[in-house]
């Protein structure tokens, strides 16, 4: 399987298929948001029900994993989840999934990595950095490697799952053209995509709230 | 397949941040605020309903008391009226009795007066009659002295009869 193709170049930078597909996903999400929030009424209609379900659901998940005081992370986590989710399942519609590109998943993982340490320092000040030398200072290099491993594992998990799914789907489609790829697609594109986006978001939430406490 | 491309990583991070800002403004914030507002509204409504129900209960209780009180008052008023009517009845009966007695008294007086008048007339008639009888019996005119004596004698006799 080939890497993402370069679609066009912008100011001399090559713009790859992954980035373009991410923009498509973003456009879809923005349109969806516009449709869902079109009319907010006391007696909700169908669209508003979905919007309320999303907001209530994400609020509940963020509340239960990060605690009541970190409810402000809900918009970011919900956005991250929806962006990865739609990037994952866009494969069903024949697009190359942006998340099977290591640069995309590493970008998301780096955002989580920066957030962990930014909010850690913000919440605890220098005490946060002291945390690396506990329980004894000898352990510090291991702690630091552990911290660096987090974005690597996050990005690799998502990238590997999605790329692997795509590869297997390509193999199955090549071997049996009828019926079997449809069933396999439900697992590899849909189920795996939902699961991986959920895992990525959950881990981000857990890491950030751990760094803050 | 496994090439790191810092430009793609940068674009991805920018993408995520931009989408985060857009969705926060479009969806997460307004819907969250709306939900919060509605929760508030429903809470207020429920509180209001509770208050109204309590107030209604209180009013009902007050009205019941008022009605009971009024019933008592009405009974008292009727009682009073009956008592007053009884009083008035006795008064009227007494007055009627008095009037009847007065009327009777007047009648009696009138009868007595009439009786006296009749008596007087009778006495005059008898005296005249007795004078005439005496004149006829004597067949002659008596002197005034004789007349007087005879009249007195007859009168005395009559009076003793009348008594």
XYZ file of C-alpha atoms in Angstrom, chain B residues 96-157:
62
model
C -103.867 43.594 72.074
C -104.916 42.391 75.534
C -104.463 45.891 76.936
C -106.438 47.458 74.154
C -109.244 44.964 74.614
C -109.313 45.649 78.362
C -109.427 49.415 77.757
C -112.259 48.996 75.295
C -114.172 46.884 77.773
C -113.596 49.469 80.468
C -114.949 52.238 78.258
C -117.992 50.202 77.327
C -118.667 49.467 80.968
C -118.396 53.147 81.833
C -120.764 54.059 79.028
C -123.226 51.415 80.175
C -123.071 52.731 83.740
C -123.631 56.293 82.527
C -126.572 55.190 80.457
C -127.939 53.319 83.425
C -127.667 56.408 85.618
C -129.403 58.521 82.982
C -132.205 56.013 82.627
C -132.490 55.874 86.394
C -132.775 59.681 86.549
C -135.493 59.748 83.889
C -137.308 56.970 85.591
C -137.184 58.805 88.864
C -138.651 61.942 87.234
C -141.371 59.963 85.488
C -142.312 58.213 88.699
C -142.465 61.459 90.643
C -144.686 63.086 87.997
C -146.833 60.012 87.846
C -147.212 59.796 91.578
C -148.176 63.467 91.753
C -150.840 62.902 89.090
C -152.110 59.839 90.921
C -152.232 61.679 94.197
C -154.129 64.605 92.612
C -156.626 62.282 91.138
C -157.131 60.436 94.389
C -157.606 63.554 96.463
C -159.619 65.261 93.734
C -158.488 68.529 94.878
C -155.457 70.707 94.757
C -152.997 70.250 97.454
C -151.106 73.021 98.915
C -147.481 73.200 97.985
C -146.662 71.965 101.468
C -148.776 68.827 101.085
C -147.386 68.094 97.687
C -143.894 68.243 98.986
C -144.692 65.894 101.865
C -146.418 63.321 99.710
C -143.680 63.387 97.080
C -141.037 62.824 99.669
C -142.942 59.915 101.168
C -143.459 58.226 97.803
C -139.836 58.791 96.862
C -138.615 57.263 100.046
C -140.759 54.237 99.492
